[in-house]
Short mmCIF file of C-alpha atoms in Angstrom, two decimals:
data_model
loop_
_atom_site.label_atom_id
_atom_site.label_comp_id
_atom_site.label_asym_id
_atom_site.label_seq_id
_atom_site.Cartn_x
_atom_site.Cartn_y
_atom_site.Cartn_z
CA MET A 1 -42.00 -93.15 -9.78
CA GLU A 2 -40.02 -95.72 -11.69
CA ASP A 3 -37.83 -96.26 -8.59
CA GLY A 4 -41.00 -97.08 -6.68
CA PHE A 5 -41.99 -99.67 -9.26
CA LEU A 6 -38.58 -101.36 -8.96
CA ARG A 7 -39.47 -102.28 -5.38
CA PHE A 8 -41.94 -104.86 -6.71
CA SER A 9 -41.00 -108.46 -7.21
CA PRO A 10 -41.23 -109.49 -9.94
CA ALA A 11 -40.17 -106.24 -11.60
CA VAL A 12 -42.84 -104.15 -13.22
CA SER A 13 -42.58 -103.72 -16.98
CA ILE A 14 -43.86 -100.40 -18.31
CA VAL A 15 -44.99 -100.17 -21.94
CA LEU A 16 -45.70 -96.64 -23.13
CA ASP A 17 -48.49 -95.99 -25.63
CA GLU A 18 -47.65 -92.67 -27.25
CA SER A 19 -51.11 -92.33 -28.78
CA TRP A 20 -52.13 -90.83 -25.38
CA ALA A 21 -55.87 -91.43 -25.79
CA SER A 22 -58.00 -93.54 -28.12
CA GLU A 23 -60.10 -91.94 -30.82
CA THR A 24 -63.24 -93.46 -29.26
CA SER A 25 -62.55 -91.73 -25.95
CA ARG A 26 -61.66 -88.47 -27.71
CA ASP A 27 -65.06 -88.52 -29.39
CA LYS A 28 -66.73 -88.59 -25.98
CA PHE A 29 -64.66 -85.86 -24.32
CA SER A 30 -63.23 -82.70 -25.81
CA SER A 31 -60.32 -82.83 -23.33
CA SER A 32 -57.69 -85.39 -24.32
CA TRP A 33 -56.73 -85.70 -20.66
CA THR A 34 -60.24 -86.72 -19.63
CA ALA A 35 -60.32 -89.06 -22.64
CA CYS A 36 -57.21 -90.80 -21.28
CA VAL A 37 -58.93 -91.24 -17.91
CA LEU A 38 -61.81 -92.93 -19.74
CA ASP A 39 -59.36 -95.29 -21.45
CA VAL A 40 -58.15 -96.37 -18.00
CA ALA A 41 -61.73 -96.84 -16.84
CA VAL A 42 -62.67 -99.09 -19.79
CA GLY A 43 -59.41 -101.08 -19.69
CA ASN A 44 -57.70 -99.63 -22.77
CA ALA A 45 -54.77 -98.59 -20.50
CA ASP A 46 -53.59 -99.52 -17.02
CA MET A 47 -52.67 -95.94 -16.15
CA CYS A 48 -52.08 -92.50 -17.64
CA ILE A 49 -48.83 -90.85 -16.60
CA GLY A 50 -49.05 -87.11 -16.12
CA ASP A 51 -50.08 -84.39 -13.70
CA PHE A 52 -53.85 -84.90 -13.98
CA TRP A 53 -56.28 -82.60 -12.23
CA ILE A 54 -58.48 -84.63 -9.92
CA THR A 55 -62.00 -83.41 -10.72
CA PRO A 56 -65.36 -84.86 -9.68
CA GLN A 57 -66.05 -85.87 -13.27
CA ARG A 58 -62.78 -87.80 -13.59
CA MET A 59 -63.14 -89.42 -10.19
CA ASN A 60 -66.46 -90.84 -11.37
CA LEU A 61 -64.61 -92.51 -14.25
CA ALA A 62 -61.51 -94.02 -12.60
CA ASN A 63 -59.47 -94.23 -9.43
CA PHE A 64 -56.48 -91.99 -8.74
CA LEU A 65 -53.32 -92.58 -6.76
CA THR A 66 -52.34 -90.52 -3.71
CA PRO A 67 -52.01 -86.89 -4.89
CA PHE A 68 -48.40 -85.82 -5.39
CA GLY A 69 -49.04 -82.08 -5.70
CA ASN A 70 -51.53 -79.28 -6.24
CA ASP A 71 -52.19 -76.78 -8.98
CA ASN A 72 -53.23 -73.33 -7.75
CA PHE A 73 -55.68 -71.41 -9.92
CA TYR A 74 -55.41 -67.65 -10.36
CA PHE A 75 -57.17 -64.88 -12.21
CA VAL A 76 -55.14 -63.57 -15.17
CA ALA A 77 -55.86 -60.29 -16.95
CA PRO A 78 -54.15 -58.21 -19.64
CA PHE A 79 -51.62 -55.80 -18.24
CA ALA A 80 -50.87 -52.43 -19.78
CA VAL A 81 -50.23 -48.97 -18.46
CA SER A 82 -53.38 -46.99 -19.14
CA ASP A 83 -53.74 -43.25 -19.53
CA GLU A 84 -55.24 -41.52 -16.52
CA THR A 85 -57.48 -38.50 -16.65
CA LEU A 86 -56.50 -35.31 -14.86
CA GLY A 87 -59.24 -35.94 -12.31
CA ALA A 88 -57.95 -39.43 -11.57
CA THR A 89 -54.42 -38.08 -11.23
CA LEU A 90 -55.48 -35.41 -8.74
CA GLN A 91 -57.57 -37.94 -6.82
CA LYS A 92 -54.69 -40.37 -6.29
CA PRO A 93 -53.20 -38.69 -3.17
CA PHE A 94 -56.60 -38.98 -1.47
CA LEU A 95 -57.28 -42.63 -2.36
CA PRO A 96 -55.62 -44.21 0.73
CA PHE A 97 -58.57 -43.03 2.86
CA THR A 98 -62.26 -43.35 2.12
CA ASP A 99 -64.42 -40.24 1.94
CA GLY A 100 -65.82 -41.03 5.37
CA LEU A 101 -62.36 -41.30 6.92
CA TRP A 102 -61.30 -38.01 5.34
CA GLY A 103 -64.41 -36.46 6.86
CA VAL A 104 -63.53 -37.79 10.31
CA THR A 105 -59.98 -36.47 9.93
CA PHE A 106 -61.22 -33.03 8.89
CA CYS A 107 -63.61 -32.84 11.84
CA PHE A 108 -60.88 -33.93 14.23
CA LEU A 109 -58.54 -31.22 12.99
CA ILE A 110 -61.21 -28.56 13.53
CA PHE A 111 -61.87 -29.92 17.02
CA SER A 112 -58.13 -29.91 17.72
CA ALA A 113 -57.95 -26.26 16.67
CA PHE A 114 -60.73 -25.40 19.12
CA VAL A 115 -58.94 -27.27 21.93
CA MET A 116 -55.66 -25.49 21.13
CA MET A 117 -57.39 -22.10 21.30
CA VAL A 118 -59.04 -22.86 24.64
CA THR A 119 -56.06 -24.50 26.36
CA ASP A 120 -53.26 -22.30 25.04
CA GLY A 121 -54.88 -19.23 23.50
CA HIS A 122 -53.39 -16.96 26.19
CA ASN A 123 -49.86 -17.96 25.13
CA MET A 124 -48.66 -14.80 23.39
CA ASP A 125 -45.62 -16.60 21.95
CA ASP A 126 -48.03 -18.40 19.61
CA TYR A 127 -50.98 -16.00 19.68
CA GLU A 128 -49.60 -12.45 19.40
CA ASN A 129 -53.01 -11.14 18.45
CA GLN A 130 -55.42 -11.83 21.30
CA ASN A 131 -58.46 -11.10 19.16
CA MET A 132 -60.82 -14.08 19.34
CA VAL A 133 -61.22 -14.40 15.56
CA SER A 134 -57.47 -14.13 15.05
CA LYS A 135 -56.83 -16.85 17.65
CA LEU A 136 -59.37 -19.13 15.97
CA PHE A 137 -57.75 -18.85 12.56
CA LYS A 138 -54.27 -19.22 14.08
CA SER A 139 -55.42 -22.40 15.83
CA LEU A 140 -56.80 -23.76 12.56
CA TYR A 141 -53.44 -23.06 10.96
CA TYR A 142 -51.57 -24.85 13.74
CA SER A 143 -53.90 -27.85 13.49
CA PHE A 144 -53.77 -28.36 9.72
CA ALA A 145 -50.09 -27.41 9.41
CA GLY A 146 -49.22 -29.85 12.17
CA TYR A 147 -51.14 -32.63 10.44
CA VAL A 148 -49.53 -32.23 7.03
CA GLY A 149 -46.14 -31.58 8.66
CA GLY A 150 -46.28 -34.70 10.79
CA GLY A 151 -46.05 -32.96 14.17
CA SER A 152 -47.09 -30.05 16.32
CA ALA A 153 -46.69 -26.66 14.64
CA ASN A 154 -47.11 -24.61 17.84
CA SER A 155 -45.24 -24.47 21.15
CA PRO A 156 -47.78 -24.79 23.96
CA ALA A 157 -46.80 -23.27 27.29
CA SER A 158 -49.61 -24.54 29.51
CA VAL A 159 -50.01 -28.06 30.86
CA PRO A 160 -53.47 -28.48 29.26
CA GLY A 161 -52.05 -27.24 25.96
CA ARG A 162 -49.18 -29.71 26.09
CA LEU A 163 -51.54 -32.56 26.96
CA ALA A 164 -53.71 -31.62 24.00
CA THR A 165 -50.58 -31.68 21.82
CA VAL A 166 -49.84 -35.25 22.94
CA GLY A 167 -53.33 -36.35 21.89
CA PHE A 168 -52.99 -34.52 18.61
CA GLY A 169 -49.57 -36.08 17.99
CA PHE A 170 -50.87 -39.60 18.57
CA PHE A 171 -53.63 -39.05 16.03
CA VAL A 172 -51.12 -37.71 13.50
CA LEU A 173 -48.74 -40.64 14.11
CA ILE A 174 -51.33 -43.35 13.47
CA THR A 175 -53.15 -41.71 10.58
CA LEU A 176 -50.01 -40.68 8.70
CA ALA A 177 -48.46 -44.14 9.12
CA SER A 178 -51.62 -45.74 7.72
CA TYR A 179 -51.81 -43.16 4.95
CA THR A 180 -48.19 -43.72 3.94
CA ALA A 181 -48.56 -47.50 3.81
CA ASN A 182 -51.69 -47.37 1.66
CA LEU A 183 -50.38 -44.58 -0.55
CA ALA A 184 -47.22 -46.53 -1.34
CA THR A 185 -49.32 -49.46 -2.55
CA ILE A 186 -51.56 -47.22 -4.64
CA LEU A 187 -48.72 -45.30 -6.25
CA VAL A 188 -46.87 -48.43 -7.38
CA THR A 189 -50.07 -50.02 -8.70
CA ARG A 190 -50.21 -49.45 -12.40
CA GLY A 191 -53.37 -49.49 -14.46
CA SER A 192 -54.45 -52.45 -16.56
CA ALA A 193 -56.05 -52.45 -19.97
CA THR A 194 -59.26 -53.87 -18.56
CA GLY A 195 -59.06 -52.30 -15.11
CA LEU A 196 -59.81 -55.73 -13.57
CA THR A 197 -58.40 -56.48 -10.15
CA SER A 198 -59.89 -59.90 -9.38
CA ALA A 199 -62.17 -62.61 -10.72
CA GLN A 200 -65.10 -61.24 -8.73
CA ASP A 201 -64.45 -57.80 -10.20
CA ALA A 202 -64.64 -59.31 -13.69
CA VAL A 203 -67.87 -61.11 -12.81
CA ASP A 204 -69.43 -57.92 -11.42
CA LYS A 205 -68.52 -56.04 -14.60
CA GLY A 206 -69.90 -58.76 -16.85
CA VAL A 207 -66.53 -59.60 -18.43
CA THR A 208 -66.34 -63.00 -20.14
CA ILE A 209 -63.70 -65.26 -18.56
CA CYS A 210 -61.92 -68.05 -20.44
CA ILE A 211 -61.46 -71.21 -18.35
CA PRO A 212 -60.47 -74.86 -18.89
CA GLY A 213 -63.72 -76.72 -19.50
CA VAL A 214 -62.76 -79.56 -17.19
CA VAL A 215 -62.92 -77.34 -14.07
CA GLU A 216 -66.14 -75.53 -15.02
CA ALA A 217 -68.14 -77.21 -12.25
CA GLN A 218 -65.78 -76.03 -9.50
CA LEU A 219 -65.56 -72.49 -10.85
CA ARG A 220 -69.31 -72.32 -11.43
CA SER A 221 -69.87 -73.09 -7.75
CA LEU A 222 -67.57 -70.18 -6.83
CA PHE A 223 -68.96 -67.70 -9.38
CA PRO A 224 -72.56 -68.68 -10.20
CA SER A 225 -73.28 -65.54 -12.26
CA ALA A 226 -70.03 -65.57 -14.25
CA VAL A 227 -69.93 -65.70 -18.04
CA PHE A 228 -67.42 -68.40 -19.03
CA GLU A 229 -65.81 -69.25 -22.36
CA LEU A 230 -64.68 -72.88 -22.24
CA SER A 231 -61.38 -74.11 -23.66
CA THR A 232 -60.54 -77.74 -24.36
CA SER A 233 -56.99 -77.18 -23.08
CA THR A 234 -55.01 -74.79 -20.94
CA SER A 235 -52.72 -73.98 -23.85
CA GLY A 236 -55.64 -72.57 -25.81
CA LEU A 237 -56.66 -70.01 -23.16
CA PRO A 238 -54.29 -67.19 -24.25
CA ARG A 239 -55.29 -67.68 -27.88
CA LEU A 240 -58.97 -67.26 -27.02
CA LEU A 241 -58.22 -64.04 -25.16
CA TRP A 242 -56.14 -62.55 -28.00
CA GLN A 243 -58.94 -63.52 -30.39
CA GLY A 244 -61.29 -61.37 -28.33
CA LYS A 245 -63.54 -64.15 -27.11
CA CYS A 246 -62.93 -63.22 -23.46
CA GLY A 247 -61.42 -60.42 -21.44
CA ALA A 248 -59.64 -62.46 -18.77
CA ILE A 249 -58.53 -65.99 -17.88
CA ILE A 250 -58.64 -68.33 -14.91
CA MET A 251 -55.86 -70.91 -15.17
CA GLY A 252 -53.54 -73.04 -13.08
CA GLU A 253 -50.16 -71.81 -11.92
CA SER A 254 -48.41 -74.45 -14.01
CA GLY A 255 -50.19 -73.09 -17.07
CA ILE A 256 -49.11 -69.53 -16.21
CA THR A 257 -45.50 -70.72 -16.00
CA ASN A 258 -45.70 -72.45 -19.37
CA MET A 259 -47.44 -69.46 -20.92
CA HIS A 260 -44.65 -67.09 -19.92
CA THR A 261 -41.99 -69.35 -21.43
CA GLY A 262 -43.56 -68.86 -24.86
CA ILE A 263 -44.60 -72.49 -25.28
CA TYR A 264 -48.24 -71.64 -25.95
CA ASN A 265 -47.40 -69.07 -28.64
CA GLU A 266 -45.06 -71.57 -30.24
CA GLY A 267 -47.89 -74.11 -30.27
CA ASP A 268 -50.30 -71.63 -31.88
CA CYS A 269 -47.75 -70.82 -34.57
CA GLY A 270 -47.30 -74.56 -35.10
CA LYS A 271 -51.03 -74.86 -35.79
CA VAL A 272 -50.58 -72.34 -38.60
CA ASP A 273 -47.66 -74.29 -40.02
CA ASP A 274 -49.58 -77.58 -40.01
CA GLY A 275 -52.65 -76.00 -41.60
CA THR A 276 -54.97 -76.05 -38.59
CA TYR A 277 -55.25 -72.28 -38.91
CA SER A 278 -54.99 -70.38 -42.15
CA SER A 279 -53.05 -67.35 -40.86
CA ASP A 280 -51.05 -66.03 -37.94
CA GLU A 281 -53.83 -63.58 -37.15
CA GLU A 282 -56.39 -66.33 -36.84
CA ALA A 283 -54.17 -68.31 -34.46
CA SER A 284 -52.95 -65.16 -32.66
CA CYS A 285 -49.43 -66.27 -33.55
CA GLN A 286 -46.69 -63.71 -32.95
CA ARG A 287 -43.40 -64.02 -34.86
CA ASP A 288 -40.16 -62.07 -34.90
CA GLY A 289 -38.46 -60.55 -37.93
CA ALA A 290 -36.98 -63.91 -38.90
CA GLY A 291 -40.39 -65.59 -38.85
CA ASN A 292 -39.79 -67.52 -35.64
CA PRO A 293 -42.38 -67.59 -32.82
CA THR A 294 -41.64 -65.05 -30.12
CA SER A 295 -41.44 -66.05 -26.47
CA ASP A 296 -42.93 -62.86 -24.97
CA ARG A 297 -46.37 -62.74 -26.60
CA ASP A 298 -48.13 -63.55 -23.36
CA CYS A 299 -46.00 -61.39 -21.04
CA GLY A 300 -48.88 -58.92 -20.96
CA LEU A 301 -51.04 -61.50 -19.16
CA VAL A 302 -50.37 -61.39 -15.42
CA LYS A 303 -52.00 -62.59 -12.22
CA ALA A 304 -54.43 -60.27 -10.48
CA GLY A 305 -56.00 -60.90 -7.10
CA GLY A 306 -55.39 -63.82 -4.80
CA LEU A 307 -55.69 -67.58 -4.97
CA ILE A 308 -59.06 -68.76 -6.33
CA MET A 309 -58.92 -72.51 -5.75
CA THR A 310 -56.56 -75.48 -5.50
CA VAL A 311 -56.90 -78.71 -7.49
CA PRO A 312 -54.91 -81.83 -6.47
CA LEU A 313 -52.68 -83.59 -9.01
CA SER A 314 -52.43 -87.35 -9.41
CA VAL A 315 -52.42 -90.27 -11.85
CA PRO A 316 -55.47 -92.37 -12.91
CA VAL A 317 -54.89 -96.15 -12.62
CA ARG A 318 -56.81 -99.38 -13.14
CA ASN A 319 -58.71 -100.56 -10.06
CA GLU A 320 -56.55 -103.66 -9.52
CA LEU A 321 -53.40 -101.53 -9.29
CA VAL A 322 -54.64 -98.81 -6.95
CA GLN A 323 -53.52 -100.35 -3.66
CA SER A 324 -50.04 -101.42 -4.70
CA LEU A 325 -49.22 -98.31 -6.75
CA SER A 326 -50.58 -96.01 -4.05
CA TRP A 327 -48.10 -97.62 -1.64
CA ALA A 328 -45.29 -96.97 -4.13
CA MET A 329 -46.42 -93.38 -4.54
CA ARG A 330 -46.53 -92.74 -0.80
CA LYS A 331 -43.09 -94.27 -0.39
CA THR A 332 -41.68 -92.13 -3.17
CA LEU A 333 -43.23 -89.00 -1.63
CA SER A 334 -41.88 -89.78 1.84
CA ASP A 335 -38.38 -90.31 0.41
CA GLY A 336 -38.53 -86.85 -1.20
CA LYS A 337 -37.93 -88.27 -4.65
CA VAL A 338 -40.98 -86.60 -6.16
CA ASP A 339 -39.58 -83.18 -5.29
CA THR A 340 -36.27 -84.22 -6.82
CA TYR A 341 -38.02 -85.29 -10.02
CA LYS A 342 -39.91 -82.01 -10.16
CA ALA A 343 -36.73 -79.98 -9.77
CA THR A 344 -35.01 -82.02 -12.48
CA PHE A 345 -37.94 -81.58 -14.84
CA ALA A 346 -38.11 -77.84 -14.17
CA GLN A 347 -34.53 -77.52 -15.41
CA THR A 348 -35.55 -78.92 -18.77
CA LEU A 349 -38.20 -76.23 -19.29
CA PRO A 350 -37.29 -73.10 -21.20
CA PRO A 351 -36.77 -70.07 -18.94
CA SER A 352 -39.52 -67.52 -18.48
CA ALA A 353 -39.42 -64.70 -20.99
CA CYS A 354 -41.41 -62.38 -18.73
CA SER A 355 -40.50 -60.33 -15.68
CA GLY A 356 -43.88 -60.77 -14.02
CA ASP A 357 -45.04 -57.15 -14.18
CA GLY A 358 -46.27 -57.01 -17.75
CA GLN A 359 -42.96 -56.55 -19.55
CA SER A 360 -40.54 -58.91 -21.22
CA LEU A 361 -37.65 -60.28 -19.23
CA GLN A 362 -35.19 -58.75 -21.68
CA ASP A 363 -36.51 -55.26 -20.96
CA ALA A 364 -36.44 -55.90 -17.21
CA LEU A 365 -32.85 -57.20 -17.28
CA GLU A 366 -31.64 -54.10 -19.07
CA ASN A 367 -32.68 -52.06 -16.04
CA PRO A 368 -33.68 -54.33 -13.10
CA LEU A 369 -34.62 -51.39 -10.84
CA GLU A 370 -36.82 -49.65 -13.37
CA SER A 371 -39.97 -51.54 -12.38
CA LEU A 372 -39.45 -50.52 -8.73
CA ARG A 373 -39.18 -46.81 -9.48
CA LEU A 374 -42.24 -44.58 -9.25
CA PRO A 375 -43.17 -42.93 -12.54
CA VAL A 376 -43.76 -39.19 -12.83
CA THR A 377 -47.52 -39.69 -12.94
CA ALA A 378 -47.48 -41.34 -9.49
CA MET A 379 -46.67 -38.05 -7.75
CA LEU A 380 -48.27 -35.72 -10.27
CA GLY A 381 -51.48 -35.24 -8.26
CA THR A 382 -49.61 -34.50 -5.03
CA THR A 383 -47.31 -32.08 -6.85
CA LEU A 384 -50.17 -30.19 -8.48
CA ILE A 385 -52.01 -29.80 -5.17
CA SER A 386 -48.88 -28.55 -3.41
CA ILE A 387 -48.18 -26.11 -6.24
CA GLY A 388 -51.75 -24.85 -5.97
CA VAL A 389 -51.34 -24.12 -2.25
CA MET A 390 -48.01 -22.36 -2.86
CA PHE A 391 -49.51 -20.36 -5.71
CA LEU A 392 -52.24 -19.16 -3.33
CA ALA A 393 -49.51 -18.10 -0.89
CA LEU A 394 -47.87 -16.11 -3.70
CA LEU A 395 -51.16 -14.39 -4.48
CA LEU A 396 -51.55 -13.35 -0.84
CA SER A 397 -47.97 -12.08 -0.80
CA MET A 398 -48.62 -10.04 -3.93
CA ALA A 399 -51.71 -8.58 -2.24
CA GLU A 400 -49.54 -7.47 0.70
CA ILE A 401 -47.02 -5.87 -1.66
CA TYR A 402 -49.71 -4.11 -3.68
CA THR A 403 -51.52 -2.67 -0.66
CA GLY A 404 -48.51 -2.14 1.57
CA LYS A 405 -50.40 -3.90 4.35
CA THR A 406 -50.39 -7.33 5.91
CA ILE A 407 -53.21 -9.77 5.23
CA GLN A 408 -54.42 -9.27 8.82
CA GLN A 409 -54.64 -5.52 8.22
CA ILE A 410 -56.37 -6.02 4.87
CA LEU A 411 -58.99 -8.24 6.52
CA GLY A 412 -59.36 -5.79 9.40
CA CYS A 413 -58.59 -8.30 12.16
CA SER A 414 -55.33 -6.83 13.51
CA LYS A 415 -54.18 -3.98 15.72
CA GLU A 416 -51.35 -1.57 15.05
CA ALA A 417 -49.47 -2.95 18.03
CA ASP A 418 -49.68 -6.50 16.76
CA ILE A 419 -47.05 -6.07 14.06
CA ALA A 420 -44.02 -3.80 14.32
CA PHE A 421 -42.31 -2.46 11.21
CA ALA A 422 -38.83 -1.15 10.62
CA ASP A 423 -38.64 2.58 11.15
CA ASP A 424 -38.21 3.79 7.57
CA GLY A 425 -40.15 6.99 8.06
CA GLN A 426 -42.95 5.85 5.78
CA GLY A 427 -46.39 4.52 6.38
CA ALA A 428 -48.18 1.86 4.37
CA VAL A 429 -47.35 2.47 0.70
CA LYS A 430 -48.79 0.57 -2.23
CA GLY A 431 -46.25 -1.52 -4.08
CA THR A 432 -43.94 -1.87 -1.07
CA ARG A 433 -43.84 -4.03 2.00
CA ARG A 434 -42.01 -2.89 5.12
CA ALA A 435 -39.83 -5.30 7.05
CA LEU A 436 -41.25 -6.87 10.18
CA ILE A 437 -39.33 -6.63 13.45
CA PRO A 438 -40.20 -9.77 15.39
CA SER A 439 -38.19 -8.62 18.43
CA ALA A 440 -40.36 -5.52 18.74
CA ARG A 441 -43.50 -7.55 19.32
CA ALA A 442 -45.03 -7.60 22.79
CA PRO A 443 -43.20 -10.03 25.08
CA SER A 444 -45.05 -12.96 26.57
CA ARG A 445 -47.14 -11.88 29.52
CA ARG A 446 -46.75 -15.12 31.41
CA ASN A 447 -42.93 -15.27 31.01
CA LEU A 448 -42.51 -11.69 32.33
CA ALA A 449 -45.01 -11.84 35.16
CA VAL A 450 -44.04 -9.46 38.02
CA PRO A 451 -45.29 -9.66 41.61
CA GLY A 452 -48.32 -7.68 42.67
CA GLU A 453 -49.72 -6.92 46.07
CA ASP A 454 -51.81 -10.06 46.02
CA GLY A 455 -48.71 -12.22 45.78
CA GLY A 456 -49.55 -13.44 42.25
CA GLY A 457 -46.96 -14.32 39.63
CA VAL A 458 -44.56 -17.12 38.89
CA MET A 459 -41.98 -16.46 41.63
CA GLY A 460 -41.82 -17.13 45.33
CA LYS A 461 -42.95 -14.44 47.75
CA GLN A 462 -39.45 -13.52 48.91
CA ASP A 463 -38.14 -13.38 45.35
CA ARG A 464 -40.97 -11.10 44.35
CA GLN A 465 -40.20 -8.77 47.28
CA ARG A 466 -36.51 -8.62 46.35
CA LEU A 467 -37.41 -7.93 42.70
CA ALA A 468 -39.75 -5.14 43.73
CA GLU A 469 -37.04 -3.54 45.93
CA MET A 470 -34.57 -3.71 43.06
CA HIS A 471 -37.04 -1.93 40.79
CA ARG A 472 -37.58 0.81 43.34
CA MET A 473 -33.83 1.27 43.81
CA LEU A 474 -33.13 1.44 40.11
CA ALA A 475 -35.98 3.88 39.62
CA ARG A 476 -34.57 6.21 42.31
CA LEU A 477 -31.06 6.01 40.86
CA CYS A 478 -32.32 6.81 37.37
CA GLY A 479 -34.24 9.80 38.71
CA GLU A 480 -36.91 9.26 36.08
CA GLU A 481 -40.57 8.48 36.11
CA VAL A 482 -40.61 4.77 35.19
CA LYS A 483 -43.60 2.48 35.43
CA VAL A 484 -44.11 -1.24 34.98
CA GLU A 485 -45.39 -2.21 31.52
CA ASP A 486 -46.59 -5.40 29.94
CA PHE A 487 -47.10 -7.22 33.24
CA ASP A 488 -50.35 -8.94 34.12
CA VAL A 489 -50.36 -7.93 37.82
CA VAL A 490 -52.23 -5.75 40.29
CA GLU A 491 -51.23 -2.06 40.16
CA PRO A 492 -48.23 -1.31 42.44
CA LYS A 493 -48.60 0.85 45.56
CA ARG A 494 -49.21 4.49 44.96
CA GLY A 495 -45.98 6.47 44.55
CA THR A 496 -43.85 3.41 43.80
CA LYS A 497 -41.69 3.75 40.70
CA VAL A 498 -40.94 0.38 39.08
CA MET A 499 -38.57 -0.11 36.17
CA PRO A 500 -39.69 -2.73 33.58
CA LEU A 501 -37.48 -5.74 33.05
CA SER A 502 -37.43 -5.09 29.29
CA THR A 503 -35.54 -1.81 29.88
CA ALA A 504 -33.34 -3.00 32.70
CA GLY A 505 -30.50 -3.67 30.28
CA SER A 506 -27.04 -2.28 29.85
CA ASN A 507 -28.23 1.31 29.63
CA GLY A 508 -30.13 1.18 32.93
CA ILE A 509 -27.25 -0.37 34.79
CA SER A 510 -24.64 1.97 33.33
CA ASN A 511 -26.77 4.96 34.26
CA GLY A 512 -27.22 3.62 37.77
CA GLU A 513 -23.51 3.03 38.18
CA SER A 514 -22.56 6.47 36.89
CA ASN A 515 -25.20 8.22 38.97
CA GLY A 516 -24.24 6.19 41.98
CA GLU A 517 -20.59 7.06 41.60
CA SER A 518 -21.24 10.79 41.12
CA ASN A 519 -23.70 10.97 43.98
CA GLY A 520 -21.39 8.99 46.18
CA GLU A 521 -18.46 11.28 45.50
CA SER A 522 -20.43 14.49 46.00
CA ASN A 523 -22.04 13.21 49.17
CA GLY A 524 -18.88 11.62 50.40
#
């Protein structure tokens, strides 16, 4: 600003009065800053140099130059990792969605299971047991397993079934992406000592908030029902909180910066040294082992919530100087010199002693990635729920071992042909569980469809006729009574012997070749 003054002719002479504000003005206002504004208004000073908040009260006293900046006000609350109850820990994985949204998701999964059963229930690759109850429970499994697994758990064979899978997959894609984004935010959010998340939250809970008295009118208009504890200065706000007179603070961003450098704790300790306070406890002064004020006393006070309000910064001046000095201020701002001055002044301030997440900067520098890592408690609820599901699976497995039967057989909803066991010569024996033979299960009816007289099936008419002729020829060569099995077709013509595809393997062909050769030689 001094460069702006040098543009005047004759040169402006600046005489600094280090008393800041007169005792008469201090008697009228508890804030020394507002007292200085009054001195300008009554002619005791031509101007007060500093970053003054422009408030309605001060504007009624004196004129201000063009604002050269703004101070953003935030809600500040004590930060500390709080102990969570077991219930809160288990609830954490479900917090990304509201109860209503979880209900909609649950209903959709049940509906999806019903659609799967209707559109693809005849697919024996996925539904070996064609019992209606069995298909319903299998569909429910596919629906819920697909949701938690992030994709379809079944392999639909029909066009309607595949279309239903596309709709199901889209729902899973959107909901899981939203769930993951919200869950990440919740898991990295640590608890606070007060549990306050914003100024409105503090007001709703009846928590007293310490604020600078000079901005009470603005904050009162934003939070009419709030309980405020007024401070004569920003530097006194942390002290009031540590003294227990309030549970949170609303202060400017510049004050938050100064607080985290340790300046305010140093000032409180200085009040003990000069006799203003009788003890460190009374002044909330924190000292190290050598008796020096610490710089990290207020690291536990961090911003919570968003921006509350913005107050412009300027300088109060005598009326006769407003026009000329406002021109100098605008010129200085347009030249970018104010930003240069701010950057130069910022370099003179002590560095912040806090990392910004409730811990001292020294602790954060020792392990810079530690604050980004999820603690064990963040995934404890998810882990316990998953372990519970797996433990239930173990219990069901133990039931199968104890009874020697499958769960389907225990519940009475299976057929003997549904599950094939290894041929060990034993039946169901308690304490043992026979090995399943997946290959022995009934093949898919739609994949092995064979032509019938009505021309049905999955092949062309000529192909079906050739396949039927081949069956008849192989049956004659084998000289055995062979009939078609496991094919969903109309019964063949009377007297026709048809060999099933499942047995038309190496044995059938070798027998045909050997019989053909022997018959050919004898008939030759």
